[in-house]
C-alpha cells in the first residue's frame, strides 16, 4: 500500500475512535499513536504546541519525521512509548522547549497511556499534555527543593534582571554575582539600584520582603531551564 493511501486509512480509523470527540475541541494537547509510534490522530492544540507548519500532514509519521523541535528527542520518546505498551502503565514526563506558535520556552506536563481495544489488546498509546505554571525541578537550580514558578506573576523585571534577583536573594554579593554573569561588580551594583527603584524599596531586606510578597523569590529565570525531557513517573 502506498504511503498516501495508508495515511488516509489511518485517518479514517482515527475519526471513528470515541476518544477523539472529546479531544478535538480541547485546549490541551491530545493525540493517539499506533504500536510503531506513528501518529493516528492529533488535535489542533497539538499542531500549535509543536508549531507544525500549516498544511503539513502529521498522520502516519513518527516524531523524527516532523519538522519540529521535539524531533531530536524522538528516540527517547519512542523508547518510553514501547515501555508503556509493554508494561500497560502510564508514564509522566516534563517536556521543556520552545513550544507554541510564539516559540516560547516553557514546560509541559506530558502523560502517555496504553490504548486497548475491546479485546483488551494494546493497540497503541494515547498522549496528553498541558502547560505548567509551576515546576519542582531542583536539579535545574542547585540544591533548591521548593516549588518554583516558571512564569512570574508580573512583567516588572526582565529575564536578565530575574537572574540577578535569583542570586541576590541568596545573599550573594555584587562581586559574586558579577562573576556568575560575567559582568563587573559596578555593573551589578547599578542593576541592583534599578531593581530597588522598580520595587520602590531602599534596602536588601525590604527588597527580599517585596520578592516574597510578589513571588519573585520563587521565580526561575529562563536561562536556568534546559530544553529536554524529564521522566517523573
mmCIF file of N, CA, C and O in Angstrom, residues 178-216:
data_model
loop_
_atom_site.group_PDB
_atom_site.id
_atom_site.type_symbol
_atom_site.label_atom_id
_atom_site.label_comp_id
_atom_site.label_asym_id
_atom_site.label_seq_id
_atom_site.Cartn_x
_atom_site.Cartn_y
_atom_site.Cartn_z
ATOM 1 N N UNK A 178 28.573 39.209 39.764
ATOM 2 C CA UNK A 178 29.293 39.626 38.566
ATOM 3 C C UNK A 178 30.090 38.479 37.958
ATOM 4 O O UNK A 178 30.127 38.309 36.740
ATOM 5 N N UNK A 179 30.705 37.669 38.794
ATOM 6 C CA UNK A 179 31.461 36.509 38.306
ATOM 7 C C UNK A 179 30.533 35.496 37.646
ATOM 8 O O UNK A 179 30.869 34.889 36.621
ATOM 9 N N UNK A 180 29.367 35.296 38.254
ATOM 10 C CA UNK A 180 28.401 34.354 37.696
ATOM 11 C C UNK A 180 27.923 34.790 36.312
ATOM 12 O O UNK A 180 27.725 33.966 35.412
ATOM 13 N N UNK A 181 27.721 36.090 36.154
ATOM 14 C CA UNK A 181 27.120 36.611 34.926
ATOM 15 C C UNK A 181 28.141 37.260 33.996
ATOM 16 O O UNK A 181 27.753 37.845 32.979
ATOM 17 N N UNK A 182 29.429 37.152 34.342
ATOM 18 C CA UNK A 182 30.497 37.738 33.516
ATOM 19 C C UNK A 182 30.296 39.240 33.339
ATOM 20 O O UNK A 182 30.400 39.789 32.237
ATOM 21 N N UNK A 183 30.011 39.920 34.448
ATOM 22 C CA UNK A 183 29.840 41.369 34.464
ATOM 23 C C UNK A 183 30.677 41.944 35.598
ATOM 24 O O UNK A 183 31.001 41.257 36.566
ATOM 25 N N UNK A 184 31.015 43.211 35.490
ATOM 26 C CA UNK A 184 31.773 43.855 36.562
ATOM 27 C C UNK A 184 30.862 44.066 37.764
ATOM 28 O O UNK A 184 29.637 44.164 37.624
ATOM 29 N N UNK A 185 31.489 44.147 38.940
ATOM 30 C CA UNK A 185 30.674 44.337 40.138
ATOM 31 C C UNK A 185 29.984 45.694 40.126
ATOM 32 O O UNK A 185 28.898 45.861 40.677
ATOM 33 N N UNK A 186 30.595 46.686 39.467
ATOM 34 C CA UNK A 186 29.962 48.018 39.382
ATOM 35 C C UNK A 186 28.699 47.957 38.523
ATOM 36 O O UNK A 186 27.691 48.602 38.845
ATOM 37 N N UNK A 187 28.751 47.172 37.453
ATOM 38 C CA UNK A 187 27.567 46.998 36.619
ATOM 39 C C UNK A 187 26.447 46.350 37.418
ATOM 40 O O UNK A 187 25.281 46.775 37.345
ATOM 41 N N UNK A 188 26.793 45.339 38.186
ATOM 42 C CA UNK A 188 25.790 44.648 39.002
ATOM 43 C C UNK A 188 25.229 45.587 40.065
ATOM 44 O O UNK A 188 24.015 45.593 40.323
ATOM 45 N N UNK A 189 26.085 46.386 40.671
ATOM 46 C CA UNK A 189 25.620 47.343 41.684
ATOM 47 C C UNK A 189 24.613 48.320 41.085
ATOM 48 O O UNK A 189 23.591 48.650 41.717
ATOM 49 N N UNK A 190 24.877 48.780 39.864
ATOM 50 C CA UNK A 190 23.947 49.697 39.189
ATOM 51 C C UNK A 190 22.621 49.004 38.887
ATOM 52 O O UNK A 190 21.547 49.605 39.048
ATOM 53 N N UNK A 191 22.717 47.732 38.465
ATOM 54 C CA UNK A 191 21.494 46.996 38.158
ATOM 55 C C UNK A 191 20.668 46.757 39.426
ATOM 56 O O UNK A 191 19.426 46.778 39.379
ATOM 57 N N UNK A 192 21.351 46.517 40.547
ATOM 58 C CA UNK A 192 20.644 46.307 41.809
ATOM 59 C C UNK A 192 19.898 47.570 42.216
ATOM 60 O O UNK A 192 18.757 47.513 42.697
ATOM 61 N N UNK A 193 20.532 48.732 42.010
ATOM 62 C CA UNK A 193 19.859 50.003 42.328
ATOM 63 C C UNK A 193 18.582 50.159 41.494
ATOM 64 O O UNK A 193 17.560 50.640 41.998
ATOM 65 N N UNK A 194 18.651 49.754 40.241
ATOM 66 C CA UNK A 194 17.468 49.830 39.373
ATOM 67 C C UNK A 194 16.368 48.896 39.868
ATOM 68 O O UNK A 194 15.183 49.241 39.852
ATOM 69 N N UNK A 195 16.792 47.707 40.345
ATOM 70 C CA UNK A 195 15.824 46.760 40.901
ATOM 71 C C UNK A 195 15.111 47.367 42.097
ATOM 72 O O UNK A 195 13.884 47.241 42.238
ATOM 73 N N UNK A 196 15.868 48.009 42.972
ATOM 74 C CA UNK A 196 15.284 48.652 44.145
ATOM 75 C C UNK A 196 14.287 49.729 43.736
ATOM 76 O O UNK A 196 13.207 49.878 44.330
ATOM 77 N N UNK A 197 14.656 50.504 42.707
ATOM 78 C CA UNK A 197 13.772 51.576 42.235
ATOM 79 C C UNK A 197 12.461 51.008 41.706
ATOM 80 O O UNK A 197 11.382 51.539 41.989
ATOM 81 N N UNK A 198 12.560 49.915 40.961
ATOM 82 C CA UNK A 198 11.348 49.296 40.412
ATOM 83 C C UNK A 198 10.452 48.764 41.528
ATOM 84 O O UNK A 198 9.222 48.842 41.437
ATOM 85 N N UNK A 199 11.083 48.224 42.562
ATOM 86 C CA UNK A 199 10.316 47.665 43.678
ATOM 87 C C UNK A 199 9.916 48.739 44.684
ATOM 88 O O UNK A 199 9.165 48.445 45.628
ATOM 89 N N UNK A 200 10.453 49.961 44.517
ATOM 90 C CA UNK A 200 10.177 51.087 45.418
ATOM 91 C C UNK A 200 10.625 50.775 46.849
ATOM 92 O O UNK A 200 9.885 50.993 47.820
ATOM 93 N N UNK A 201 11.847 50.238 46.949
ATOM 94 C CA UNK A 201 12.437 49.955 48.255
ATOM 95 C C UNK A 201 13.843 50.555 48.293
ATOM 96 O O UNK A 201 14.367 51.001 47.269
ATOM 97 N N UNK A 202 14.457 50.531 49.489
ATOM 98 C CA UNK A 202 15.770 51.158 49.634
ATOM 99 C C UNK A 202 16.812 50.251 50.266
ATOM 100 O O UNK A 202 17.953 50.685 50.489
ATOM 101 N N UNK A 203 16.445 49.006 50.542
ATOM 102 C CA UNK A 203 17.404 48.100 51.176
ATOM 103 C C UNK A 203 17.172 46.671 50.707
ATOM 104 O O UNK A 203 16.090 46.333 50.195
ATOM 105 N N UNK A 204 18.188 45.831 50.905
ATOM 106 C CA UNK A 204 18.068 44.425 50.526
ATOM 107 C C UNK A 204 16.991 43.747 51.354
ATOM 108 O O UNK A 204 16.239 42.911 50.835
ATOM 109 N N UNK A 205 16.922 44.091 52.617
ATOM 110 C CA UNK A 205 15.907 43.496 53.487
ATOM 111 C C UNK A 205 14.503 43.771 52.950
ATOM 112 O O UNK A 205 13.674 42.853 52.855
ATOM 113 N N UNK A 206 14.250 45.025 52.574
ATOM 114 C CA UNK A 206 12.937 45.383 52.047
ATOM 115 C C UNK A 206 12.704 44.737 50.674
ATOM 116 O O UNK A 206 11.575 44.369 50.339
ATOM 117 N N UNK A 207 13.783 44.607 49.902
ATOM 118 C CA UNK A 207 13.645 44.001 48.578
ATOM 119 C C UNK A 207 13.289 42.514 48.710
ATOM 120 O O UNK A 207 12.460 41.996 47.964
ATOM 121 N N UNK A 208 13.914 41.834 49.669
ATOM 122 C CA UNK A 208 13.594 40.425 49.919
ATOM 123 C C UNK A 208 12.136 40.271 50.329
ATOM 124 O O UNK A 208 11.450 39.338 49.892
ATOM 125 N N UNK A 209 11.678 41.190 51.164
ATOM 126 C CA UNK A 209 10.274 41.146 51.590
ATOM 127 C C UNK A 209 9.352 41.365 50.389
ATOM 128 O O UNK A 209 8.337 40.660 50.233
ATOM 129 N N UNK A 210 9.701 42.311 49.528
ATOM 130 C CA UNK A 210 8.916 42.588 48.324
ATOM 131 C C UNK A 210 8.842 41.334 47.441
ATOM 132 O O UNK A 210 7.769 40.971 46.953
ATOM 133 N N UNK A 211 9.969 40.678 47.246
ATOM 134 C CA UNK A 211 10.024 39.492 46.382
ATOM 135 C C UNK A 211 9.227 38.334 46.974
ATOM 136 O O UNK A 211 8.593 37.565 46.246
ATOM 137 N N UNK A 212 9.264 38.232 48.313
ATOM 138 C CA UNK A 212 8.497 37.184 48.978
ATOM 139 C C UNK A 212 7.003 37.415 48.797
ATOM 140 O O UNK A 212 6.231 36.465 48.562
ATOM 141 N N UNK A 213 6.589 38.665 48.877
ATOM 142 C CA UNK A 213 5.175 39.003 48.747
ATOM 143 C C UNK A 213 4.669 38.843 47.326
ATOM 144 O O UNK A 213 3.498 38.529 47.100
ATOM 145 N N UNK A 214 5.533 39.029 46.347
ATOM 146 C CA UNK A 214 5.132 39.011 44.931
ATOM 147 C C UNK A 214 5.482 37.717 44.207
ATOM 148 O O UNK A 214 5.115 37.551 43.038
ATOM 149 N N UNK A 215 6.197 36.804 44.878
ATOM 150 C CA UNK A 215 6.532 35.528 44.264
ATOM 151 C C UNK A 215 7.816 35.524 43.456
ATOM 152 O O UNK A 215 8.204 34.484 42.910
ATOM 153 N N UNK A 216 8.509 36.657 43.403
ATOM 154 C CA UNK A 216 9.755 36.698 42.638
ATOM 155 C C UNK A 216 10.861 35.879 43.302
ATOM 156 O O UNK A 216 11.846 35.525 42.657
#
